[in-house]
XYZ file of C-alpha atoms in Angstrom:
700
model
C 84.684 178.867 143.239
C 86.425 180.455 140.306
C 85.249 179.776 136.810
C 87.108 176.900 135.100
C 89.372 177.897 132.230
C 88.402 174.802 130.232
C 84.775 173.683 130.051
C 84.380 170.034 131.054
C 83.919 167.589 128.198
C 83.578 163.802 127.954
C 87.283 163.433 127.254
C 90.145 164.825 125.188
C 88.621 167.791 123.420
C 91.328 168.484 120.844
C 91.689 167.162 117.303
C 95.309 166.191 117.845
C 96.145 162.899 119.551
C 96.511 162.966 123.361
C 99.843 161.167 122.859
C 103.158 162.422 121.570
C 105.219 160.737 118.796
C 107.283 158.667 121.239
C 104.193 157.137 122.856
C 102.595 156.561 119.468
C 105.724 154.770 118.218
C 105.630 152.286 121.122
C 101.873 151.769 120.772
C 102.375 150.962 117.102
C 105.224 148.574 117.869
C 103.044 146.639 120.307
C 100.025 146.711 117.963
C 97.614 148.738 120.091
C 97.758 152.131 118.374
C 94.139 152.383 117.190
C 92.636 150.950 120.360
C 94.666 153.132 122.722
C 94.055 156.256 120.640
C 90.305 155.712 120.992
C 90.596 154.973 124.704
C 92.931 157.903 125.234
C 90.504 160.375 123.719
C 87.989 159.269 126.372
C 90.324 158.860 129.375
C 92.923 161.621 128.934
C 91.572 165.060 129.798
C 92.815 168.626 130.073
C 91.092 169.140 133.423
C 90.243 167.372 136.666
C 87.053 165.354 136.744
C 84.748 165.703 139.774
C 85.974 162.285 140.946
C 89.620 163.397 140.740
C 88.843 166.650 142.534
C 87.344 164.627 145.373
C 90.155 162.061 145.330
C 93.325 164.128 145.726
C 92.294 165.814 149.028
C 92.073 162.338 150.596
C 95.794 161.696 150.186
C 98.481 162.063 152.921
C 101.215 161.812 150.274
C 101.643 162.370 146.553
C 104.474 161.328 144.254
C 106.035 163.906 141.992
C 108.175 164.126 138.884
C 110.327 167.161 138.195
C 113.151 168.230 135.868
C 116.418 169.768 137.091
C 118.516 172.483 135.432
C 120.402 169.836 133.442
C 117.156 168.485 131.997
C 117.234 165.340 134.150
C 113.968 164.030 135.615
C 113.754 163.154 139.330
C 111.077 161.276 141.260
C 110.047 162.588 144.686
C 107.335 162.233 147.325
C 105.501 164.988 149.198
C 103.688 164.489 152.509
C 100.931 166.341 154.305
C 97.758 165.880 156.256
C 94.820 164.893 153.986
C 93.731 167.992 152.092
C 97.265 169.239 151.470
C 96.617 168.618 147.751
C 93.573 170.757 147.031
C 92.101 171.457 143.566
C 91.029 175.089 143.364
C 89.189 174.555 140.071
C 89.207 172.136 137.151
C 92.657 173.221 135.934
C 94.532 174.307 139.051
C 95.767 172.508 142.157
C 97.239 173.974 145.336
C 99.855 171.793 147.027
C 100.769 172.780 150.578
C 103.908 170.747 151.145
C 107.675 171.106 151.138
C 110.148 168.681 149.584
C 111.905 166.330 151.984
C 115.346 167.340 153.166
C 117.956 166.483 150.535
C 115.374 165.777 147.814
C 116.544 167.072 144.366
C 113.093 168.648 144.051
C 114.329 171.461 146.327
C 116.415 172.800 143.428
C 113.834 172.266 140.669
C 110.893 174.362 141.838
C 110.262 177.646 140.031
C 107.274 179.127 138.177
C 106.822 177.389 134.836
C 108.837 174.295 135.813
C 107.614 171.035 134.299
C 106.139 168.712 136.946
C 103.816 165.748 137.309
C 101.828 164.484 140.283
C 100.881 160.854 140.879
C 98.231 160.402 143.504
C 98.381 156.849 144.845
C 96.348 155.410 147.686
C 98.599 152.477 148.439
C 96.030 150.789 150.689
C 93.234 151.012 148.071
C 95.540 150.824 145.016
C 93.839 153.773 143.293
C 96.009 155.963 141.028
C 95.536 159.265 139.223
C 98.118 161.308 137.343
C 98.359 165.048 136.658
C 100.843 166.667 134.237
C 101.482 170.390 134.117
C 103.692 173.211 135.343
C 104.410 175.060 138.562
C 102.187 178.129 138.819
C 103.112 180.229 141.807
C 105.447 179.441 144.705
C 103.926 179.894 148.171
C 105.530 179.910 151.621
C 104.093 176.482 152.351
C 103.974 175.015 148.851
C 103.032 175.851 145.281
C 100.192 175.899 142.791
C 100.077 173.723 139.674
C 98.601 174.563 136.297
C 97.136 171.399 134.779
C 97.853 170.376 131.210
C 96.660 166.758 131.279
C 95.033 164.235 133.663
C 94.627 160.476 133.504
C 93.315 157.714 135.752
C 95.798 154.822 135.761
C 95.378 151.094 136.335
C 95.987 149.934 139.939
C 98.300 147.011 139.207
C 101.240 145.675 141.268
C 100.671 148.174 144.106
C 101.511 146.971 147.632
C 98.997 148.205 150.190
C 100.506 150.420 152.900
C 99.249 153.133 155.257
C 101.280 155.870 156.937
C 101.143 157.446 160.375
C 103.073 160.697 160.906
C 105.476 161.038 163.822
C 106.426 164.653 163.037
C 105.067 167.623 161.140
C 105.441 166.827 157.413
C 105.630 170.578 156.662
C 108.815 170.931 158.731
C 111.642 169.062 156.963
C 114.348 168.019 159.419
C 118.026 168.111 158.382
C 119.298 164.575 157.861
C 122.597 163.085 156.669
C 122.787 163.214 152.861
C 125.103 160.982 150.826
C 126.031 161.772 147.208
C 127.673 159.152 144.987
C 127.984 157.926 141.430
C 127.980 154.237 142.400
C 125.898 152.062 144.669
C 127.222 151.528 148.176
C 126.284 148.730 150.566
C 123.339 150.600 152.107
C 121.883 151.573 148.721
C 122.261 147.991 147.522
C 120.372 146.743 150.561
C 117.489 149.171 149.933
C 117.139 148.107 146.296
C 117.620 144.391 147.011
C 114.520 144.220 149.223
C 112.375 146.737 147.331
C 108.897 145.754 146.169
C 108.173 149.236 144.802
C 109.972 152.019 143.011
C 108.992 155.159 141.125
C 110.179 156.412 137.721
C 110.277 159.997 136.523
C 110.740 160.750 132.840
C 110.326 163.705 130.506
C 109.256 164.286 126.917
C 110.854 167.524 125.708
C 108.581 170.033 124.031
C 108.739 169.661 120.270
C 106.048 171.961 118.968
C 103.142 170.520 120.984
C 103.377 171.138 124.714
C 99.864 169.763 125.315
C 101.114 166.169 125.156
C 104.688 166.509 126.443
C 106.344 167.363 129.730
C 107.316 165.564 132.929
C 105.864 162.280 134.146
C 106.111 160.038 137.191
C 104.855 156.496 137.533
C 104.898 153.516 139.870
C 106.393 150.040 139.422
C 105.876 147.090 141.736
C 106.873 143.447 141.999
C 107.947 140.732 144.381
C 110.668 141.872 146.817
C 113.964 141.873 144.938
C 112.365 142.320 141.508
C 114.962 145.005 140.708
C 118.254 143.244 140.054
C 121.589 144.840 140.911
C 123.863 143.929 137.993
C 126.863 145.869 139.278
C 127.526 149.053 141.221
C 126.220 151.232 138.384
C 123.569 149.099 136.646
C 120.075 147.905 137.560
C 117.644 145.717 135.605
C 113.909 145.446 136.267
C 111.057 143.623 134.541
C 108.217 145.495 132.889
C 104.872 143.777 133.404
C 101.544 144.223 131.619
C 100.183 147.726 132.081
C 97.647 150.040 130.481
C 99.356 150.006 127.031
C 99.592 153.797 126.951
C 103.382 153.633 127.408
C 103.954 157.104 128.857
C 107.361 156.175 130.259
C 108.608 154.161 127.284
C 107.274 156.829 124.954
C 109.170 159.533 126.803
C 112.343 157.453 126.580
C 111.925 157.389 122.814
C 112.588 161.130 122.938
C 114.839 161.408 126.012
C 116.149 158.353 127.840
C 116.924 160.072 131.131
C 115.207 158.379 134.072
C 114.787 159.419 137.691
C 114.297 156.516 140.107
C 113.146 156.713 143.708
C 113.313 153.890 146.235
C 111.771 154.216 149.689
C 113.094 152.135 152.561
C 109.795 151.664 154.348
C 111.608 150.194 157.367
C 114.328 152.765 158.065
C 112.751 155.777 156.391
C 115.763 156.270 154.104
C 115.154 157.799 150.672
C 117.223 156.849 147.628
C 117.090 159.084 144.539
C 118.843 157.946 141.338
C 119.526 159.749 138.063
C 120.098 157.269 135.233
C 119.900 156.572 131.536
C 117.307 153.956 130.614
C 117.635 151.152 128.083
C 114.637 149.046 126.986
C 115.339 145.378 126.252
C 112.630 143.892 124.056
C 113.779 140.328 123.498
C 116.039 137.676 125.003
C 116.137 134.561 127.174
C 115.824 136.514 130.432
C 112.504 137.998 129.321
C 111.165 134.567 128.377
C 112.355 133.169 131.699
C 110.904 135.972 133.875
C 107.246 135.112 134.411
C 104.982 137.993 133.436
C 107.745 140.165 131.973
C 106.932 141.813 128.657
C 110.339 143.512 128.406
C 113.191 144.630 130.670
C 114.348 148.073 131.757
C 118.085 148.495 132.281
C 119.203 151.571 134.193
C 122.734 152.950 133.872
C 123.328 155.070 136.974
C 124.752 158.584 136.640
C 124.197 159.915 140.149
C 122.518 158.876 143.369
C 121.457 160.675 146.527
C 120.637 158.809 149.748
C 119.041 160.658 152.659
C 118.954 158.918 156.027
C 115.676 158.578 157.969
C 113.990 161.160 155.780
C 110.361 160.047 156.059
C 108.123 162.041 158.432
C 106.316 158.875 159.523
C 106.162 155.119 159.310
C 104.338 152.875 156.876
C 102.578 149.679 157.837
C 103.762 146.289 156.619
C 102.884 145.640 152.968
C 99.684 144.023 151.783
C 101.104 142.541 148.604
C 99.176 142.859 145.365
C 97.461 139.581 144.403
C 98.906 140.043 140.911
C 102.416 139.366 142.198
C 101.803 135.611 142.306
C 101.663 135.757 138.498
C 105.082 137.357 138.249
C 108.564 135.933 138.487
C 111.734 136.665 140.395
C 115.374 136.859 139.417
C 116.214 133.783 141.499
C 113.696 131.813 139.418
C 115.087 133.269 136.203
C 118.576 132.032 137.075
C 117.223 128.553 137.815
C 115.176 128.540 134.610
C 118.158 129.454 132.468
C 120.245 126.806 134.225
C 117.470 124.233 133.682
C 117.853 124.633 129.925
C 120.914 122.383 130.264
C 118.582 119.631 131.476
C 116.128 119.877 128.573
C 116.790 116.309 127.398
C 117.157 114.766 130.869
C 114.402 112.921 132.723
C 113.885 114.796 135.994
C 111.845 114.011 139.143
C 108.810 116.180 139.848
C 106.648 116.094 142.957
C 102.854 116.303 142.826
C 101.950 119.230 145.087
C 98.209 119.393 144.344
C 95.464 117.602 142.451
C 92.277 119.326 141.274
C 89.187 117.689 139.789
C 88.260 119.888 136.837
C 85.275 117.687 135.890
C 83.943 114.192 136.548
C 86.600 112.725 134.263
C 89.455 115.290 134.110
C 91.925 115.866 136.928
C 94.762 118.393 137.040
C 98.121 117.542 138.571
C 100.336 120.389 139.799
C 104.021 119.479 139.596
C 107.120 121.149 141.010
C 110.780 120.133 140.644
C 111.966 117.602 143.211
C 115.639 118.123 142.346
C 115.960 121.785 143.415
C 116.446 122.853 139.798
C 114.341 125.333 137.868
C 111.610 124.877 135.284
C 112.178 125.228 131.578
C 109.857 127.892 130.216
C 107.380 126.917 127.508
C 104.802 128.299 125.099
C 101.060 127.949 125.506
C 99.927 124.810 123.688
C 103.017 122.696 124.309
C 102.959 119.374 126.138
C 104.853 117.613 128.902
C 106.147 114.080 128.448
C 106.050 112.059 131.676
C 107.548 108.690 132.571
C 106.349 106.343 135.271
C 106.121 102.644 136.067
C 102.742 101.550 137.427
C 102.887 98.773 139.980
C 102.894 95.405 138.254
C 103.975 96.800 134.880
C 107.135 95.235 133.478
C 108.590 98.429 131.978
C 108.312 102.170 132.529
C 105.862 103.905 130.204
C 105.877 107.401 128.761
C 102.897 109.551 127.908
C 102.445 113.139 126.724
C 99.917 115.503 128.299
C 99.254 119.080 127.284
C 100.240 121.746 129.797
C 96.949 123.359 130.749
C 98.255 126.666 132.064
C 100.822 129.284 131.118
C 104.430 129.065 132.176
C 104.889 130.555 135.654
C 108.460 129.555 136.492
C 107.414 127.519 139.534
C 105.035 124.702 138.571
C 103.721 122.676 135.652
C 100.045 121.725 135.362
C 98.796 118.807 133.303
C 95.099 117.921 133.078
C 94.404 114.242 132.416
C 91.193 112.572 131.297
C 90.370 109.220 132.833
C 89.843 107.032 129.761
C 88.392 103.992 131.567
C 90.649 101.479 129.801
C 92.961 100.562 132.704
C 95.738 102.518 131.024
C 98.154 105.149 132.244
C 95.534 107.883 132.576
C 93.406 105.671 134.807
C 96.453 104.796 136.902
C 97.210 108.488 137.362
C 93.686 109.093 138.610
C 93.648 106.096 140.937
C 97.169 106.013 142.345
C 98.993 109.355 141.997
C 98.394 111.789 144.851
C 100.048 114.726 146.594
C 103.627 113.951 147.542
C 104.145 111.343 144.830
C 106.947 111.728 142.295
C 106.903 111.244 138.539
C 109.569 111.929 135.938
C 109.271 114.493 133.145
C 111.163 115.823 130.176
C 111.185 119.522 129.354
C 108.045 120.808 127.583
C 108.021 120.556 123.807
C 105.674 120.583 120.827
C 104.967 122.726 117.790
C 101.276 123.376 118.484
C 101.711 126.830 120.029
C 99.889 130.130 120.089
C 101.234 132.577 117.513
C 101.549 135.873 119.385
C 102.806 137.674 116.281
C 99.767 137.041 114.049
C 97.752 139.965 115.428
C 94.441 138.535 114.164
C 91.174 137.633 115.860
C 91.343 134.132 117.320
C 88.989 131.162 117.369
C 89.743 128.402 119.891
C 87.803 125.235 119.030
C 87.917 122.183 121.279
C 86.051 119.093 122.397
C 86.405 117.071 125.582
C 89.879 117.076 127.082
C 91.023 118.980 123.990
C 90.178 122.048 126.065
C 93.543 121.836 127.875
C 95.781 123.655 125.358
C 93.000 126.177 124.762
C 92.950 127.094 128.452
C 96.708 127.651 128.339
C 96.400 129.788 125.207
C 93.550 131.798 126.709
C 95.474 132.360 129.944
C 98.496 133.515 127.961
C 96.487 136.363 126.421
C 93.915 137.350 129.059
C 95.842 138.388 132.143
C 95.628 140.370 135.379
C 91.853 140.282 135.819
C 90.927 142.380 132.818
C 94.040 143.085 130.761
C 94.462 141.513 127.341
C 97.655 141.011 125.352
C 95.626 140.336 122.209
C 93.618 143.416 121.327
C 91.295 141.473 119.052
C 88.199 139.318 119.690
C 88.775 135.801 121.044
C 86.071 133.230 120.340
C 86.219 130.190 122.644
C 83.931 127.429 121.364
C 83.930 124.151 123.275
C 81.957 120.924 122.982
C 81.241 118.629 125.935
C 78.705 115.951 126.797
C 77.164 117.724 129.793
C 78.105 119.941 132.723
C 79.577 117.078 134.754
C 82.068 116.362 131.999
C 82.831 119.967 131.116
C 86.168 121.088 132.564
C 87.261 124.567 133.720
C 83.687 125.915 133.798
C 84.176 128.424 136.630
C 87.516 129.578 135.222
C 85.991 130.324 131.823
C 83.017 132.093 133.387
C 85.374 134.342 135.331
C 87.431 135.092 132.237
C 84.298 135.992 130.291
C 83.138 138.328 133.073
C 86.480 140.133 133.266
C 87.521 140.355 129.621
C 85.282 142.097 127.128
C 87.049 140.642 124.080
C 86.256 137.022 125.065
C 83.200 135.435 123.431
C 82.416 132.083 125.061
C 80.111 129.417 123.617
C 79.610 125.972 125.166
C 77.864 123.180 123.275
C 76.450 120.104 125.080
C 75.748 116.989 123.044
C 73.633 115.276 125.749
C 72.643 117.732 128.492
C 71.630 116.194 131.804
C 68.358 116.908 133.535
C 70.115 119.431 135.757
C 71.664 121.404 132.891
C 70.006 124.704 132.024
C 70.272 126.209 128.552
C 71.702 129.696 128.793
C 73.280 128.973 132.162
C 75.375 125.794 131.947
C 75.596 125.812 128.143
C 74.663 127.941 125.148
C 73.429 125.380 122.632
C 72.716 121.667 122.186
C 74.189 119.442 119.486
C 77.633 119.639 117.962
C 79.982 122.239 116.591
C 79.164 122.318 112.881
C 79.067 124.600 109.886
C 75.779 126.255 110.843
C 76.935 127.042 114.369
C 80.242 128.539 113.222
C 78.474 130.679 110.628
C 76.167 131.926 113.371
C 78.864 132.640 115.953
C 81.693 134.074 113.855
C 81.276 137.487 112.243
C 83.206 138.215 109.077
C 86.807 138.657 110.141
C 90.358 137.490 109.525
C 90.938 134.653 111.999
C 93.627 132.356 113.356
C 91.999 129.005 114.221
C 93.265 126.573 116.884
C 91.742 123.082 117.047
C 92.119 120.280 119.571
C 89.951 117.244 120.191
C 89.291 113.652 119.129
C 90.272 112.719 115.536
C 86.719 112.758 114.127
C 86.088 116.176 115.673
C 89.356 117.509 114.308
C 88.743 116.304 110.769
C 85.160 117.523 110.603
C 85.984 120.994 111.945
C 89.001 121.278 109.661
C 86.876 120.407 106.629
C 84.168 122.864 107.682
C 86.668 125.680 108.136
C 88.126 125.095 104.676
C 84.630 125.095 103.191
C 83.990 128.436 104.877
C 87.041 129.936 103.206
C 89.594 129.610 105.994
C 93.195 129.345 104.850
C 94.949 126.105 105.657
C 97.955 127.988 106.982
C 95.749 129.687 109.568
C 94.315 126.460 110.948
C 96.543 125.180 113.750
C 95.958 121.614 114.886
C 96.582 119.429 117.892
C 95.090 115.959 118.082
C 95.163 112.839 120.198
C 96.096 110.572 117.315
C 99.215 111.554 115.314
C 98.497 112.385 111.684
C 94.780 111.931 112.382
C 93.765 114.913 110.248
C 94.080 114.793 106.483
C 95.082 118.306 105.467
C 94.435 119.691 102.024
C 97.211 122.212 101.703
C 96.445 122.829 98.042
C 93.315 124.699 99.085
C 95.362 127.308 100.908
C 95.044 130.770 99.446
C 98.544 131.601 100.680
C 101.050 129.961 98.350
C 104.323 128.787 99.860
C 106.895 130.374 97.575
C 109.897 129.192 99.584
C 112.453 127.134 97.681
C 111.968 123.429 98.337
C 114.452 120.702 99.239
C 114.296 117.423 97.317
C 113.833 114.374 99.552
C 114.351 110.884 98.139
C 112.910 107.815 99.831
C 115.403 105.193 98.654
C 113.591 101.890 99.258
C 110.210 103.028 97.944
C 111.684 104.919 95.003
C 109.550 107.978 95.775
C 110.694 111.597 95.614
C 109.092 114.623 97.269
C 109.827 118.302 97.745
C 109.978 119.518 101.334
C 108.976 123.073 102.231
C 108.452 124.568 105.702
C 104.705 123.932 105.522
C 105.440 120.200 105.015
C 106.273 119.754 108.692
C 108.692 117.036 109.759
C 110.248 114.411 107.507
C 107.829 111.942 109.083
C 104.913 114.173 108.038
C 106.342 114.364 104.515
C 106.752 110.596 104.300
C 103.167 109.997 105.453
C 101.848 112.605 103.018
C 103.490 110.578 100.227
C 101.902 107.273 101.207
C 104.736 105.814 103.303
C 104.186 104.310 106.750
C 107.397 104.673 108.767
C 107.489 103.315 112.306
C 106.968 105.932 115.021
C 105.592 106.244 118.513
C 106.089 109.490 120.410
C 106.489 111.977 117.535
C 108.554 114.095 119.939
C 112.114 112.810 119.579
C 111.891 110.888 122.825
C 111.516 107.180 122.114
C 113.773 106.611 119.079
C 111.243 104.433 117.219
C 111.407 106.560 114.060
C 115.227 106.494 113.778
C 116.035 106.307 110.028
C 119.354 106.109 108.204
C 120.274 109.240 106.233
C 122.026 108.046 103.058
C 122.681 111.558 101.750
C 122.497 115.098 103.042
C 121.958 116.470 106.530
C 118.986 117.312 108.703
C 118.100 119.997 111.247
C 115.851 119.523 114.259
C 112.697 121.367 115.217
C 113.723 120.785 118.845
C 116.731 119.006 120.254
C 116.163 115.215 120.438
C 115.835 113.631 123.853
C 116.849 110.232 122.461
C 120.419 109.405 121.523
C 121.029 108.588 117.852
C 123.502 106.339 116.140
C 125.855 108.000 113.628
C 124.205 108.480 110.237
C 120.652 108.261 111.627
C 117.955 110.865 112.177
C 114.791 110.983 114.259
C 112.494 111.918 111.407
C 109.534 112.796 113.657
C 111.241 116.070 114.643
C 113.680 116.495 111.735
C 113.537 118.444 108.505
C 116.105 118.611 105.706
C 118.862 121.148 105.995
C 117.867 123.875 103.559
C 121.281 125.436 103.106
C 123.367 125.662 99.950
C 126.392 123.544 99.094
C 129.076 123.639 96.401
C 128.628 121.031 93.648
C 130.693 120.980 90.414
C 131.786 124.535 91.046
C 128.237 125.923 91.515
C 126.003 126.489 94.524
C 123.109 124.029 94.732
C 120.479 123.308 97.332
C 121.322 120.086 99.102
C 118.843 117.225 98.993
C 118.259 114.423 101.489
C 117.976 110.685 100.863
C 116.365 108.495 103.527
C 116.382 104.711 103.708
C 112.581 104.441 103.573
């Protein structure tokens, strides 16, 4: 064996970053720059590791990115008997393969050409990437000089194996179709695709160690790439490794080379396009699992008939796909927004006992419409009429899982008071139908804060915390919040502790999750250190012990006494009021002391007059709803749902106008407002020739 040109080291052995400015810009935008830089210096190398040198010779195919004479990247695939990709040392690979007939790679191979190899074992879902240049051309292939290597996460890969029916080294002439627009056959290939490959390129700009060609894999449910028209495609981008090689390259050059394989017919479809990244919008929120969208504007396409030298087996779909959406669901979700204030029938498709007293109900639409998307922490208002009850009743239950576009999950505690929760436990089963309104509520996880998080709950107050946790810890090990998450929960004993196995699995998979369970009255079968971590209650001493000095966002949910005591403790420990987010079972059950907040609200206030009581107050965004403001000033308006559903809080507006936190589900008479979800309009108006901030007068 020849002597390696670069001595092996634990990782990236240069002072400069292993990422170029485009990648760094995206990492900074997403808030992972420091973490990924540290990881990259360990994972990105300038040589092949022993594991990679053993891995590539196992492959019967390898995916490749190249750059044509016009500077456009193309994605390709090379085939050969295992061993056709053979590392000759730590920095050189010999590839004994020829491009498929009609592949653009045939015109892009010359010494010094920028290329990338992606070794994927589809059936094991292992991936490794090599970036470098063509060394020498050989009669049966080429050598590659390695610039950079990286092991990549095995997400969204559909398992497939190939069997050759002809010599992969002998490309056979096949019909080749060139076009600038999609035809019917190309549309059919894309419409059923569960996999495609993207080639991109970062032009050299003074540092060729971190630039060059790239090729990567994308997977989803069949049809996850939408055909917008005959020259435009849109695809979701799911959670990945946060390195952002492709997006980073597009920051510098937005050319994209797409490759679709028709695993049934053997057709190959190569597309040259310009890529556009869509960061925000209703389609992203409606597409389960999507972090952003990629829109491809097609410049040229090449379709080669029956090009594959073999046949692949039927797909073994990635288990991660069940956590992703589909464009059909997105369309239904967007259409369902019209029904946000309409009571709709939902069928119970499953019930799950989470503990001795808490049961989850899985609900799906019974009217063939979609589901309105929601944020972690929000609740679902249901309506039903128990047998023997004179009138229908409504109740609100927190959604205990993240939005998935297909089902809602509520988790209900049996209270033992012959009320609605007991009736749900005793009488509602699979196949039954209940009515719901669209999810709503202002107690939601703030994904923009970027701080460490503390989730504090007691009893059934765990439900929004599970949703919040699931929204951040995804895909069996990936985290959207690159900060510590402390999950502290109080229960009586293990029989009445919900979601125990789910939390244990999350803790095992996610290194940034710190779990602590407190039992107030452990049973004889409970074991300290196994079923729970401490005995007693969540108090000041425990929080001081568990929480290192840090800048936290706190989320609280539980019975009123729990909420008030934890809130008071957090303030005494120096937490800012504005960083303590509350959800409680009794409206207005926590007395907040906003004046202790370190963060002053400098926004201009709106004067609110309560006509009958003669009181005047100043509303600012931190004041909450007009109902919250009235209660904070000693008034006791009538209310019930606090969600704009029942109409109990309807109040005449004698002066001014109001805006709504969310659109009311209850109809209002002219001149009235539902103050539980209203706040004063904070705009300016013309008065005596000058602009003044409009006030509001309520008949309270």
